[in-house]
CSV table of C-alpha atoms in Angstrom, one decimal:
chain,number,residue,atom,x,y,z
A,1,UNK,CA,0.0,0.0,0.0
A,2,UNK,CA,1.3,3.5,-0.7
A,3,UNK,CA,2.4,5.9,2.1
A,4,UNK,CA,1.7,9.2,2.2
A,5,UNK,CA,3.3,10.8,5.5
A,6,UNK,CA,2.6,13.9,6.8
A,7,UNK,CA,5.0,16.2,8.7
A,8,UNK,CA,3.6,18.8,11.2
A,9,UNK,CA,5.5,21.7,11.1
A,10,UNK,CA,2.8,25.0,11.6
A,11,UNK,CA,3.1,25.6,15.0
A,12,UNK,CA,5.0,29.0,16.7
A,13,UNK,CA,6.4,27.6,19.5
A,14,UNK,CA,6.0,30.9,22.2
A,15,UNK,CA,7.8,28.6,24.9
A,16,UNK,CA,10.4,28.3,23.1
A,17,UNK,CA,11.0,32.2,23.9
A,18,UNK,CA,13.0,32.4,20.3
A,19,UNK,CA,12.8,34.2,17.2
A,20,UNK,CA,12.6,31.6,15.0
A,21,UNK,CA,10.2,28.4,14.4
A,22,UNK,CA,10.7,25.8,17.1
A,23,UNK,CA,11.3,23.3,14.5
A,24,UNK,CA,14.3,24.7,13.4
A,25,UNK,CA,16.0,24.1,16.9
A,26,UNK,CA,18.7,21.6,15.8
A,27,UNK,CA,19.1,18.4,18.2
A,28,UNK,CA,22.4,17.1,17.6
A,29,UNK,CA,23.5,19.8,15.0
A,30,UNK,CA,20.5,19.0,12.9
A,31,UNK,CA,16.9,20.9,13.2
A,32,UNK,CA,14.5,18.9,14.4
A,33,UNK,CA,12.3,18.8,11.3
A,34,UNK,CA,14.9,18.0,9.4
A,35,UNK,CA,15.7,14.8,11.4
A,36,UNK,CA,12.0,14.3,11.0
A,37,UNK,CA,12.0,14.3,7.6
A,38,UNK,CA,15.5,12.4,7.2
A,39,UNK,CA,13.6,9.4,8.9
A,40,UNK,CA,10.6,9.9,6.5
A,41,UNK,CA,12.2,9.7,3.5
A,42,UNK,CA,13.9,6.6,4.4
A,43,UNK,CA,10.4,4.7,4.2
A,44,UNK,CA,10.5,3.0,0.6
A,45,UNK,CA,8.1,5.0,-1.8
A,46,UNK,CA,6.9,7.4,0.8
A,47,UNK,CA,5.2,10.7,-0.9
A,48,UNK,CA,6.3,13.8,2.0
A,49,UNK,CA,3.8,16.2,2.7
A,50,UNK,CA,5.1,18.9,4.9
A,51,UNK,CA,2.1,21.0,6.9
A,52,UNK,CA,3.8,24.8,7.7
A,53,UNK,CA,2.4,27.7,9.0
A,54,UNK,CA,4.5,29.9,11.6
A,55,UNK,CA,8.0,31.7,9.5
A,56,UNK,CA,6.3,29.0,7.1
A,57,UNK,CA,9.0,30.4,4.6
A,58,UNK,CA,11.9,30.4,6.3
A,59,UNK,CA,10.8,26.6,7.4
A,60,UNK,CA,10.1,25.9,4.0
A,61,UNK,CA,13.0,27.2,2.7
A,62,UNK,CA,15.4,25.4,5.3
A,63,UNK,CA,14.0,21.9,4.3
A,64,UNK,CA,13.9,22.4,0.3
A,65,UNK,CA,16.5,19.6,-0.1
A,66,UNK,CA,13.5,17.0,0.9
A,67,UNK,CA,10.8,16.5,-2.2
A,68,UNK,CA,8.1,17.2,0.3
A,69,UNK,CA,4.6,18.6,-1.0
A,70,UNK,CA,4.3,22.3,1.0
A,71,UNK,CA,0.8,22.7,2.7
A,72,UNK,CA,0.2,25.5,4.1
A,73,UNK,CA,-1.8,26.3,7.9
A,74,UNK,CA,-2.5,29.8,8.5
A,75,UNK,CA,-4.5,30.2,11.9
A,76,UNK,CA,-3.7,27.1,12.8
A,77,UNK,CA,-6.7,25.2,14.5
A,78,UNK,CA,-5.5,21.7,15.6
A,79,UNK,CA,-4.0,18.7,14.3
A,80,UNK,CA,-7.0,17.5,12.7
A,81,UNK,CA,-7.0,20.9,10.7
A,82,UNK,CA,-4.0,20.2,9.1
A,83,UNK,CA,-4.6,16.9,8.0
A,84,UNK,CA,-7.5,18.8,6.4
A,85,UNK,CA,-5.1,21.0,4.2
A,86,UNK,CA,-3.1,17.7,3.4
A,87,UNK,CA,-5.9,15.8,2.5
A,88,UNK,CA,-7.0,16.6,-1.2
A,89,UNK,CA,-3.0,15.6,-2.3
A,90,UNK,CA,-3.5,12.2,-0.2
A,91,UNK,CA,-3.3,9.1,-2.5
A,92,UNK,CA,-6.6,7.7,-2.7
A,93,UNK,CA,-5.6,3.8,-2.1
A,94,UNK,CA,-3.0,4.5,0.2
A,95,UNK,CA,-2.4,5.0,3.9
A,96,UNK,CA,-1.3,8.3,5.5
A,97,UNK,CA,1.2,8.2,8.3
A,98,UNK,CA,0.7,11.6,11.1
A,99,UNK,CA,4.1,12.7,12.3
A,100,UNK,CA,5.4,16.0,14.2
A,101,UNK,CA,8.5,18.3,13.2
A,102,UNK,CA,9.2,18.5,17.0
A,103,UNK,CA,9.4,14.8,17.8
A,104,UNK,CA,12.5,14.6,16.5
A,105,UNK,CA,14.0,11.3,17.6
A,106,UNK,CA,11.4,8.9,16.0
A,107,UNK,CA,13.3,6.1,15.1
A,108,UNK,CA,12.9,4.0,11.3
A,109,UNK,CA,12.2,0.5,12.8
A,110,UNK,CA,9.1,1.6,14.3
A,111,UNK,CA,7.4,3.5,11.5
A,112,UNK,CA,8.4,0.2,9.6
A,113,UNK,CA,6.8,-1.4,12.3
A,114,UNK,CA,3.3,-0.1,12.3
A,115,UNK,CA,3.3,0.5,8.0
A,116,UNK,CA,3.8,-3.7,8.2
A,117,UNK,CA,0.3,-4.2,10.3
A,118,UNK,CA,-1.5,-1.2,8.0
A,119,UNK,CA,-4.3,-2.6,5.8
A,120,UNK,CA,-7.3,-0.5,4.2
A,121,UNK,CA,-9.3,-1.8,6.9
A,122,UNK,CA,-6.8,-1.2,10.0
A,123,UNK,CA,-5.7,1.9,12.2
A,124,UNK,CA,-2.5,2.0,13.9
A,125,UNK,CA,-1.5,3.9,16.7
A,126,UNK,CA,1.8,4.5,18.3
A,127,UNK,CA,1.1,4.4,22.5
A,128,UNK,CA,3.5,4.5,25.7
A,129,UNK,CA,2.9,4.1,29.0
A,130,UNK,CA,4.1,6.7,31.6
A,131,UNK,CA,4.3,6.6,35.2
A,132,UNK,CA,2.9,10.3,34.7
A,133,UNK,CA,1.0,10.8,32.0
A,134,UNK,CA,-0.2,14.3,32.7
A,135,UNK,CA,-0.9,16.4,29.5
A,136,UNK,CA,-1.2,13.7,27.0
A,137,UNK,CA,-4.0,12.2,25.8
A,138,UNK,CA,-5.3,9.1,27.0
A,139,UNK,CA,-6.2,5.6,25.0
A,140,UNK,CA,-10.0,4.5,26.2
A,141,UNK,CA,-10.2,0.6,26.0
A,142,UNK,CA,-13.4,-1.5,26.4
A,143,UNK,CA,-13.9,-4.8,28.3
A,144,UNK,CA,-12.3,-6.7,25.6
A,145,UNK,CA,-9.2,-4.3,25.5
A,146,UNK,CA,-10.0,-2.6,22.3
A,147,UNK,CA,-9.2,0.7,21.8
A,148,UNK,CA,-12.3,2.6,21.7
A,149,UNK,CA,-11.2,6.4,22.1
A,150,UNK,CA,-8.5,9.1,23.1
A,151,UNK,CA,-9.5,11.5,25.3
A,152,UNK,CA,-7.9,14.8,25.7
A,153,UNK,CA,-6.3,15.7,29.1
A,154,UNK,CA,-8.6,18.4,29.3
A,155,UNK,CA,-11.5,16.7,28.3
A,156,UNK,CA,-10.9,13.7,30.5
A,157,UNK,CA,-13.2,12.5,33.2
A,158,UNK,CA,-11.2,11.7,36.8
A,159,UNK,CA,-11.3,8.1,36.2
A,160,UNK,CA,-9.7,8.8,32.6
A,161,UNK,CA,-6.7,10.7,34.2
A,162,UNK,CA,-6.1,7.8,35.9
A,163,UNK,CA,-5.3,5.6,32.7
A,164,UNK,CA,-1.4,5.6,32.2
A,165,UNK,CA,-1.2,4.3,28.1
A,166,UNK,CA,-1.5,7.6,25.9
A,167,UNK,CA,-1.3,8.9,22.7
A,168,UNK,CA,1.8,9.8,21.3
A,169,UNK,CA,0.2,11.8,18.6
A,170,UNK,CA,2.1,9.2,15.6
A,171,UNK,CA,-0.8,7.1,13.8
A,172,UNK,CA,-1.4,5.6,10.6
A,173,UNK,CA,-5.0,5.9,8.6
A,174,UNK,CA,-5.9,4.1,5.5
A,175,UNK,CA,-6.6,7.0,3.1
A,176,UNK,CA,-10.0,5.5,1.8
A,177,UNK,CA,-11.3,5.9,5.5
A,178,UNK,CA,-9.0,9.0,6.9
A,179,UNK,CA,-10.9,11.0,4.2
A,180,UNK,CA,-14.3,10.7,5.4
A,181,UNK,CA,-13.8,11.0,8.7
A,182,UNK,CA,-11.5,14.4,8.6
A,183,UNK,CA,-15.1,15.9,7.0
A,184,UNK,CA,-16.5,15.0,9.8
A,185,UNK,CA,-14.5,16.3,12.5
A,186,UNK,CA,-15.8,19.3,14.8
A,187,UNK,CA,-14.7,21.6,17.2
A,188,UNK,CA,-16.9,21.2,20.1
A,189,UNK,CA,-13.7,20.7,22.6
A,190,UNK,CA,-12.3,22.8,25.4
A,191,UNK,CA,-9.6,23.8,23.1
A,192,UNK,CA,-12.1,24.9,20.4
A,193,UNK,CA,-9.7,23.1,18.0
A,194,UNK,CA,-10.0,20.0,15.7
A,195,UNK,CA,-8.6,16.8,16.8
A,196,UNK,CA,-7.3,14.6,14.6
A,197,UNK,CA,-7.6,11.8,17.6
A,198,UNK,CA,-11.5,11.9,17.2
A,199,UNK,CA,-10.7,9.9,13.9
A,200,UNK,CA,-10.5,6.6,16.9
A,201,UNK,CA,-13.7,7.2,17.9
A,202,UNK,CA,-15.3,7.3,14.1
A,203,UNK,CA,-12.8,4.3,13.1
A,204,UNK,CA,-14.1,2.2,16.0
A,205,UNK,CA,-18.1,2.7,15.1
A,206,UNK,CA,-17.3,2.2,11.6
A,207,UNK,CA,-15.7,-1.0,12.5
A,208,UNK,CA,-12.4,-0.4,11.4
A,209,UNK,CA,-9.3,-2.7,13.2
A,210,UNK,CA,-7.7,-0.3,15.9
A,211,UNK,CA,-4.2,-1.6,16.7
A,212,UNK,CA,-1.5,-0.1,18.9
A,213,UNK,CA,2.3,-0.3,18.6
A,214,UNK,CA,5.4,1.0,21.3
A,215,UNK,CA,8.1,2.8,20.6
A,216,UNK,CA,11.2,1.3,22.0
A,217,UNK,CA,11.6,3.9,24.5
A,218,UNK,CA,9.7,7.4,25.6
A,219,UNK,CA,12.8,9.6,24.3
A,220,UNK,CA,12.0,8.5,20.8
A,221,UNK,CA,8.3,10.1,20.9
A,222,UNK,CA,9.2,12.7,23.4
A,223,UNK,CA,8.3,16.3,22.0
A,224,UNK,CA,9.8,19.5,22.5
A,225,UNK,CA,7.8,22.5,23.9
A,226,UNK,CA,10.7,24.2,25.5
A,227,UNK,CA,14.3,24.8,25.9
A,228,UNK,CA,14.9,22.6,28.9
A,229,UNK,CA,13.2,19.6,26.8
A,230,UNK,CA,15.0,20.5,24.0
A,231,UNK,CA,18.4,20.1,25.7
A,232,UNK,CA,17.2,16.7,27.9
A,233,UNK,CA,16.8,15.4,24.0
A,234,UNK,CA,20.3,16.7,22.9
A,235,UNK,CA,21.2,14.8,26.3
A,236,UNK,CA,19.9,11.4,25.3
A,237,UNK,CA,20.6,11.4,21.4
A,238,UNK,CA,24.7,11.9,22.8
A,239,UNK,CA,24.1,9.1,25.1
A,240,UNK,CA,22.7,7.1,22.7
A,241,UNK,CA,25.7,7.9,20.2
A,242,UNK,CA,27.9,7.1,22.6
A,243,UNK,CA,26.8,3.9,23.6
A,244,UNK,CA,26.4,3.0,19.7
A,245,UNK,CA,30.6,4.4,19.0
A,246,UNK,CA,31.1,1.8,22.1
A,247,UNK,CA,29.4,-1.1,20.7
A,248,UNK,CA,31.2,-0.7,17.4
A,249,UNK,CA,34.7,-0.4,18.9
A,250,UNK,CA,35.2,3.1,20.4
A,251,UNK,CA,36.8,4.0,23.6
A,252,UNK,CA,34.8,6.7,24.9
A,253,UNK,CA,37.1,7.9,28.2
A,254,UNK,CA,33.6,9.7,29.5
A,255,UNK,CA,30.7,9.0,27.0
A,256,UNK,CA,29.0,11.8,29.1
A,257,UNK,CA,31.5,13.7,27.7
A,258,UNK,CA,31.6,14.0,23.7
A,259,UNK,CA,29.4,16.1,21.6
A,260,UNK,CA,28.5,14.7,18.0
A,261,UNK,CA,26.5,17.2,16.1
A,262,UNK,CA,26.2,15.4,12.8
A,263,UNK,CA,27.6,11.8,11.4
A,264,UNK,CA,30.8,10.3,13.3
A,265,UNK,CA,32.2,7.0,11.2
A,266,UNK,CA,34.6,5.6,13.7
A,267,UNK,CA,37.1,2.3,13.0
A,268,UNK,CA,37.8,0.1,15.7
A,269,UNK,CA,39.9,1.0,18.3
A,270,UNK,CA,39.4,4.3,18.0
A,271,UNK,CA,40.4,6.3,21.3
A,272,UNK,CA,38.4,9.3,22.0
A,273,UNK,CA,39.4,11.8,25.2
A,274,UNK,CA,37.1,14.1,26.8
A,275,UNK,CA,34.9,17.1,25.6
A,276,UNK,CA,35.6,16.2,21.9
A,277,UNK,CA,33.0,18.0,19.6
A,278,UNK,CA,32.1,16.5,16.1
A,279,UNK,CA,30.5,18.3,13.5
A,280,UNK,CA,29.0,17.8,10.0
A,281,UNK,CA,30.4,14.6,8.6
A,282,UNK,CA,33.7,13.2,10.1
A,283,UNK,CA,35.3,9.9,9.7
A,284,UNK,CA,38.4,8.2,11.7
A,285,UNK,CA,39.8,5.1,10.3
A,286,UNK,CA,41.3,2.4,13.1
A,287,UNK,CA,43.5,3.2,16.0
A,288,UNK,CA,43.3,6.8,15.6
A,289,UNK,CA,43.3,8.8,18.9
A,290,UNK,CA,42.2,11.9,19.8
A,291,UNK,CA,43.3,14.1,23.2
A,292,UNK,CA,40.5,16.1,25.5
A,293,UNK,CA,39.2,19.4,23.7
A,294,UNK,CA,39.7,18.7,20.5
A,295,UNK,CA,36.9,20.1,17.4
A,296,UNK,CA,36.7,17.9,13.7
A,297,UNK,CA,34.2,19.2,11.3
A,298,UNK,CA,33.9,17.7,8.0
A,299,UNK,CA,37.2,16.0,7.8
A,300,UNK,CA,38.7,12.4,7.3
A,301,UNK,CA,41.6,11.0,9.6
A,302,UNK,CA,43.7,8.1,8.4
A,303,UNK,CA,44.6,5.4,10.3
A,304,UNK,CA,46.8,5.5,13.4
A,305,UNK,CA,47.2,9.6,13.4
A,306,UNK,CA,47.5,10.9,16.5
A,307,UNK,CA,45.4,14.3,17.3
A,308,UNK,CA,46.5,15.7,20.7
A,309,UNK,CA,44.1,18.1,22.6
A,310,UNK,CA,42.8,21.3,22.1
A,311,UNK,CA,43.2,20.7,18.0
A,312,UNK,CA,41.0,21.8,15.4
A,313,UNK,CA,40.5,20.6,12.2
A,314,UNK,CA,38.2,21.9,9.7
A,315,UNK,CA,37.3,20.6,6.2
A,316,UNK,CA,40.6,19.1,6.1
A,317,UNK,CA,42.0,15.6,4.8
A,318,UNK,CA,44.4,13.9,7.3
A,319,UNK,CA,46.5,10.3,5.9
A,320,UNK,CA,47.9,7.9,8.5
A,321,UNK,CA,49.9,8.3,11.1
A,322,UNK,CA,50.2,11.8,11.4
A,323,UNK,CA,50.9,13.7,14.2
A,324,UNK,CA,49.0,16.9,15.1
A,325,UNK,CA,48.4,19.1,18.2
A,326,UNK,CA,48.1,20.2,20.8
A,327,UNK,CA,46.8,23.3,20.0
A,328,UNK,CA,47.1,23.0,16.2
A,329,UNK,CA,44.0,24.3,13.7
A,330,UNK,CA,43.9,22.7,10.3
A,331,UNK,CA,41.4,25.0,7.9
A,332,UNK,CA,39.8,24.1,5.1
A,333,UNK,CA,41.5,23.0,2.5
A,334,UNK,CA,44.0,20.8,4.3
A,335,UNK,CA,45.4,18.1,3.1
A,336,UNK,CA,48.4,16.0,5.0
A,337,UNK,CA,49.8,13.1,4.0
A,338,UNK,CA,50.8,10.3,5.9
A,339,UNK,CA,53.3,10.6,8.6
A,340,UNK,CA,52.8,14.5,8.3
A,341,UNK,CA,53.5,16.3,11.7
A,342,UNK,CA,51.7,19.5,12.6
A,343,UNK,CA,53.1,21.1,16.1
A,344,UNK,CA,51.1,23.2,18.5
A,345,UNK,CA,49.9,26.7,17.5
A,346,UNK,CA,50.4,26.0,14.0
A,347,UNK,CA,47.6,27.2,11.6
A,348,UNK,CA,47.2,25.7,8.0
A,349,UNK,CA,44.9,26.7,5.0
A,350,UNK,CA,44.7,25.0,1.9
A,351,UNK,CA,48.0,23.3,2.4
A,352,UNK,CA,49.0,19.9,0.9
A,353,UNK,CA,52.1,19.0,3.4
A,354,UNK,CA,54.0,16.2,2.0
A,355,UNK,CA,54.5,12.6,3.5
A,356,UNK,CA,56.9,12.8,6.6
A,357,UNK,CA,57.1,16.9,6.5
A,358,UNK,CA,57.2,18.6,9.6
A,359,UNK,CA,55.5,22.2,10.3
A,360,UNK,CA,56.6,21.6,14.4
A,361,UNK,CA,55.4,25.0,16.2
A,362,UNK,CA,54.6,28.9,16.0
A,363,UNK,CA,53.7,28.7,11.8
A,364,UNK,CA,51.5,29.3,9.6
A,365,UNK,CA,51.1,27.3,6.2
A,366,UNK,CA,48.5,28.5,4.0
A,367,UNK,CA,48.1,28.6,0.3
A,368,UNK,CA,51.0,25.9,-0.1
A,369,UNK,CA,52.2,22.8,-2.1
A,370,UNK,CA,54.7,20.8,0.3
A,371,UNK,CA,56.5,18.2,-0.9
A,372,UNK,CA,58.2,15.0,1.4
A,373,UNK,CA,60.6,15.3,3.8
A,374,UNK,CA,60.5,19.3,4.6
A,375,UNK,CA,61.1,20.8,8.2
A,376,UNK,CA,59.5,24.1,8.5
A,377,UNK,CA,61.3,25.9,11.7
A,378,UNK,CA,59.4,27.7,14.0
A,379,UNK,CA,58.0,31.0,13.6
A,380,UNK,CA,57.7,30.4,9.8
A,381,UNK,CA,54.9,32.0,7.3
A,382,UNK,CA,53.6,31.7,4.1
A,383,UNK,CA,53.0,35.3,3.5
A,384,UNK,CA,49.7,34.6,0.6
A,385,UNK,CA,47.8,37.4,0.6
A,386,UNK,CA,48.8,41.0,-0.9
A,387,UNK,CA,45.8,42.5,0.4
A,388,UNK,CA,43.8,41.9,-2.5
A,389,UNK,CA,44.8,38.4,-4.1
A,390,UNK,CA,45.6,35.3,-2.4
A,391,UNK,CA,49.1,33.7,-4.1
A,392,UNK,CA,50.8,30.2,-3.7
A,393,UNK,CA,54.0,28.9,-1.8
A,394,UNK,CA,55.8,25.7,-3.7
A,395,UNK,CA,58.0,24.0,-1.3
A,396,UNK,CA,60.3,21.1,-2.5
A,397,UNK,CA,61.0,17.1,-1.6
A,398,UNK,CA,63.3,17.8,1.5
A,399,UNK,CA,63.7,21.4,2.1
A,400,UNK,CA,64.9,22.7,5.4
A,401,UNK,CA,63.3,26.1,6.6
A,402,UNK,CA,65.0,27.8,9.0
A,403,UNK,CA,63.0,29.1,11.8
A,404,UNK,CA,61.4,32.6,11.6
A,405,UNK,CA,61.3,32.8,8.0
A,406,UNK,CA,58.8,34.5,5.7
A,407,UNK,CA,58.1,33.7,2.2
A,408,UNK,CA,56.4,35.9,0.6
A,409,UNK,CA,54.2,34.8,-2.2
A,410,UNK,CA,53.9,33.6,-5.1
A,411,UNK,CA,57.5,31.7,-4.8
A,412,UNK,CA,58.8,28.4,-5.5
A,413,UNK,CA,62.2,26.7,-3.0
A,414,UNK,CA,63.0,23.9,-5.2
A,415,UNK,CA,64.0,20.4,-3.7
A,416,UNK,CA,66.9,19.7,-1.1
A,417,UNK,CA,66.9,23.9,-0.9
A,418,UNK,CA,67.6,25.8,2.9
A,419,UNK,CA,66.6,28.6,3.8
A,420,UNK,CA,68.6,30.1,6.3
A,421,UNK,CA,66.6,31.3,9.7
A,422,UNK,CA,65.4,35.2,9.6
A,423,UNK,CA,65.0,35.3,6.1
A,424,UNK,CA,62.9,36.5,3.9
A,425,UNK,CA,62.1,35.0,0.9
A,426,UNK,CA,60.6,37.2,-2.2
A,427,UNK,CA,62.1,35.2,-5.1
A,428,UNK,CA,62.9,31.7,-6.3
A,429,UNK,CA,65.1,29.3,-4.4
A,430,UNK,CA,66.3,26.7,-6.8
A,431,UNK,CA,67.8,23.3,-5.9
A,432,UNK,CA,70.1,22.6,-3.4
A,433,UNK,CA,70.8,26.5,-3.1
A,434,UNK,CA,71.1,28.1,0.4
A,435,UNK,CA,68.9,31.1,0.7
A,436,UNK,CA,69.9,34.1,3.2
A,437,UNK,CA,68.2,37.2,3.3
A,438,UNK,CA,68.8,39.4,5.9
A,439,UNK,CA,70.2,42.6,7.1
A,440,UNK,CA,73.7,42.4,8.7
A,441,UNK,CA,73.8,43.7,12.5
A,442,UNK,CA,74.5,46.6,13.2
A,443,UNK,CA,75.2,47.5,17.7
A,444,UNK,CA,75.1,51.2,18.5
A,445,UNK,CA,76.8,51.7,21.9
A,446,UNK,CA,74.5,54.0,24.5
A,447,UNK,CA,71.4,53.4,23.2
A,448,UNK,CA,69.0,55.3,25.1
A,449,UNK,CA,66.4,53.4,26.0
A,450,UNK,CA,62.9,54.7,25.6
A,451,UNK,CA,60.8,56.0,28.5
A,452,UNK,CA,57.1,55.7,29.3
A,453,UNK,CA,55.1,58.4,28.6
C-alpha cells in the first residue's frame, strides 16, 4: 500500500521564547524537522507532505532539499486541521502516516513497524505508558481491550486521568477511511480546535481494526515544547551515540563527555578523550586517537594519526599516522599526508604537506604545495595574501626552513633547498641552493632606551 506521511510543522512555538520556528532548533546539530524528515524519507516509496504555518517560509526554505509537497496552515486550529489542508493531495488507495516536526528522535524500525500491520481496513496507533501521564491524551479501552477512544487531558473525566497508556500523537490511517472521517471532524472541545484523535472514535463505530504499537523507548516520541526539553533530547541522542561508537569499537574515556552534532564514522579501536565536539560529517579510520578538547568538522583521519588536545580541524584531509596538536588548527583545505607532523599553535589553510614533513610550532602554512621530507622551523609563514589576491607557496622534496622565515608569495624553494633562519624569501630558491636574506647587525653603543610616557 502506498504511504503518504505527513509532517507537522505550523506551529509557533512561544515557549520556546525564540525568534525563530521551534522546529528549526537543531538536536544534535540538525533541526528537528529535518531529522523528522531524514527518517521519513527513508520509508520505501513514501510521498512527503510537509504541513507549515508559523516563519512558514523560512521553514520551507530550510527543508527544500527533501521532495516534500508544502501545505500551508495559517490560523492554525488543531491537528486535525491540518490533516484537512493535506488531505486533497492524499493518494486515494493509500495510507497516510501523522508525524510532528518536533518529535525529532522517532526512530525507522518503528514506523516500519506499524506500515507492516497497515491494511485498508486497519488503524495503527503508536502508544506509551508513563508513570505520569499528565498532558497527554489518554487511550480509552473497552472490556475486551479494544481501543475505543483518546480522550484529551482536558477533556478527561477523573477516572480517565487515571489511565497511564497515551497517545503519542504518531498514527497511521488508510486513506479510503481518513478522508471521510476528517469531514466529519468538529470543534466542540475545550480547546475549540480539531482533533485529529477523534478519527479513533469514528474508526471504531465504523468497524475499522484499531491496533497499537510501542516505541522502543519514551525519548524516541518525546516532544519538545521548551528549551529545557530540547536540551534533555540533545542529552539522550549523545548518550545514545555514545553507547552506539562503544558497541562498534570506540573507547569513549567519559561517554558523558563528547558532543556529535552530525555523522561520526569511527574504525575500531578508535580512542576518544574528553569534551571532543564533532561536527558535519567526520570519519576516523582504526586506532586513531584523539586528546580532550579537541573540534573535527567535515574532515577524514587516516589510520593511526594521532590528534593531541585542544586541536581543530576543519574541512581538512588527514592520511595515516600523522601527528597533530596540541593546539594545532587545520582550515579548510587541508590536506596532509601520511606521517605528516603538525606542532602546537600551527595554523594551515589550503596546504597539501607532504608525506613525513614537519610544520613543528609557532607557523602558519597556507596557500601551499609541500613536498616530502620538509622541516619548516618555528616562527615560519607563508605570506599569501597582498591585500587583494591570495598567491601560492611551492616547497620542494626535502627542504629545510630555518626558523622565523617569511616567504612571501607567489615563490617556488626547489627540492633539497635551505633557507637560512630570519630570512625572507621574495624570489625563487632553486635546488640545493642556500637562501639568506637578511640585514647584517649593526650594535650602536649607548642606546638610550625609551621612556614611558
Amino acid at each position: 500500500m502506498t504511504q503518504d506521511i505527513v509532517i507537522l510543522a505550523a506551529g509557533k512555538g512561544s515557549r520556546m521564547k525564540s525568534a525563530f520556528s521551534k522546529v528549526l532548533h537543531k538536536v544534535g546539530g540538525v533541526s528537528m524537522v529535518k531529522r523528522v524528515l531524514a527518517t521519513a524519507q527513508s520509508i520505501p516509496n513514501a510521498k512527503l507532505h510537509l504541513v507549515v504555518g508559523h516563519q512558514g517560509q523560512q521553514v520551507e526554505q530550510h527543508c527544500q532539499d527533501f521532495s516534500a509537497n508544502v501545505v500551508w496552515q495559517n490560523n492554525p486550529q488543531g491537528t486535525g486541521d491540518a490533516l484537512r489542508r493535506v488531505a486533497p493531495d492524499l493518494q486515494a488507495n493509500g495510507a497516510t502516516l501523522t508525524l510532528y516536526g518536533d518529535v525529532p528522535l522517532i526512530q525507522t524500525s518503528t514506523l516500519e513497524k506499524m506500515i507492516s500491520l497497515s491494511t485498508q481496513n486497519t488503524l495503527v496507533l503508536l502508544t506509551i505508558s508513563l508513570d505520569d501521564p499528565t498532558g497527554y491524551g489518554r487511550i480509552v479501552r473497552n472490556a475486551q481491550g479494544k481501543v475505543t477512544a483518546i480522550v484529551e487531558q482536558k477533556d478527561a473525566s477523573a477516572e480517565e486521568k487515571m489511565i497511564q497508556e497515551v497517545n503519542t500523537g504518531i498514527l497511521l490511517a488508510p486513506n479510503n477511511h481518513l478522508q471521510g472521517w476528517l469531514k466529519n471532524l468538529n470543534n466542540d472541545n475545550a480547546q475549540g480546535e480539531y482533533y485529529l484523535t477523534d478519527i479513533i472514535a469514528m474508526a471504531a463505530n465504523d468497524g475499522v481494526d484499531i491496533v497499537t504499537v510501542n516505541p522502543e523507548n519514551e525519548a524516541e516520541v518525546a516532544g519538545v515544547n521548551d528549551r529545557v526539553q530540547l536540551a534533555a533530547l540533545e542529552r539522550e541522542l549523545q548518550r545514545q551515540t555514545a553507547i552506539e561508537l562503544m558497541q562498534n569499537g570506540t573507547s569513549l574515556l567519559d561517554p558523558s563527555r563528547i558532543d556529535v552534532r552530525g555523522e561520526l564514522v569511527s574504525g575500531q579501536d578508535v580512542v576518544i578523550d574528553v569534551n571532543c565536539i564533532f561536527e558535519g560529517k567526520v570519519v576516523l579510520a582504526d586506532n586513531v586517537e584523539i586528546g580532550p578538547n579537541c573540534h573535527l568538522k567535515n574532515c577524514s583521519v587516516g589510520a593511526g594519526t594521532v590528534i593531541k588536545s585542544n586541536t581543530l580541524i576543519d574541512d581538512s584531509q588527514v592520511g595515516e599516522y600523522c601527528d597533530i596538536g596540541p593546539f594545532a588548527r587545520l582550515r579548510p583545505g587541508t590536506v596532509l599526508a601520511d606521517k605528516a607532523k603538525i606542532g602546537n599553535f600551527v595554523e594551515t589553510k589550503k596546504a597539501h604537506i607532504g608525506e613525513g614533513s614537519k610544520v613543528n610550532h609557532l607557523s602558519y602554512v597556507g596557500d601551499t604545495q609541500m613536498g616530502q621530507g620538509v622541516n619548516v622551523g618555528a616562527g615560519t609563514i607563508t605570506c599569501n595574501y597582498d591585500g587583494v589576491n591570495k598567491h601560492q607557496t611551492t616547497i620542494g622534496d626535502g627542504v629545510f626552513i630555518g626558523s622565523n622565515s617569511s616567504l612571501v608569495a607567489p615563490v617556488n624553494v626547489a627540492k633539497g633547498a635551505t633557507v637560512a633562519a630570519g630570512s625572507t624569501i621574495t624570489k625563487e630558491v632553486k635546488q640545493d641552493q642556500l637562501a639568506f636574506a637578511r640585514a647584517r647587525q649593526a650594535n650602536k653603543d649607548n642606546w638610550p632606551k625609551p621612556t614611558k610616557k
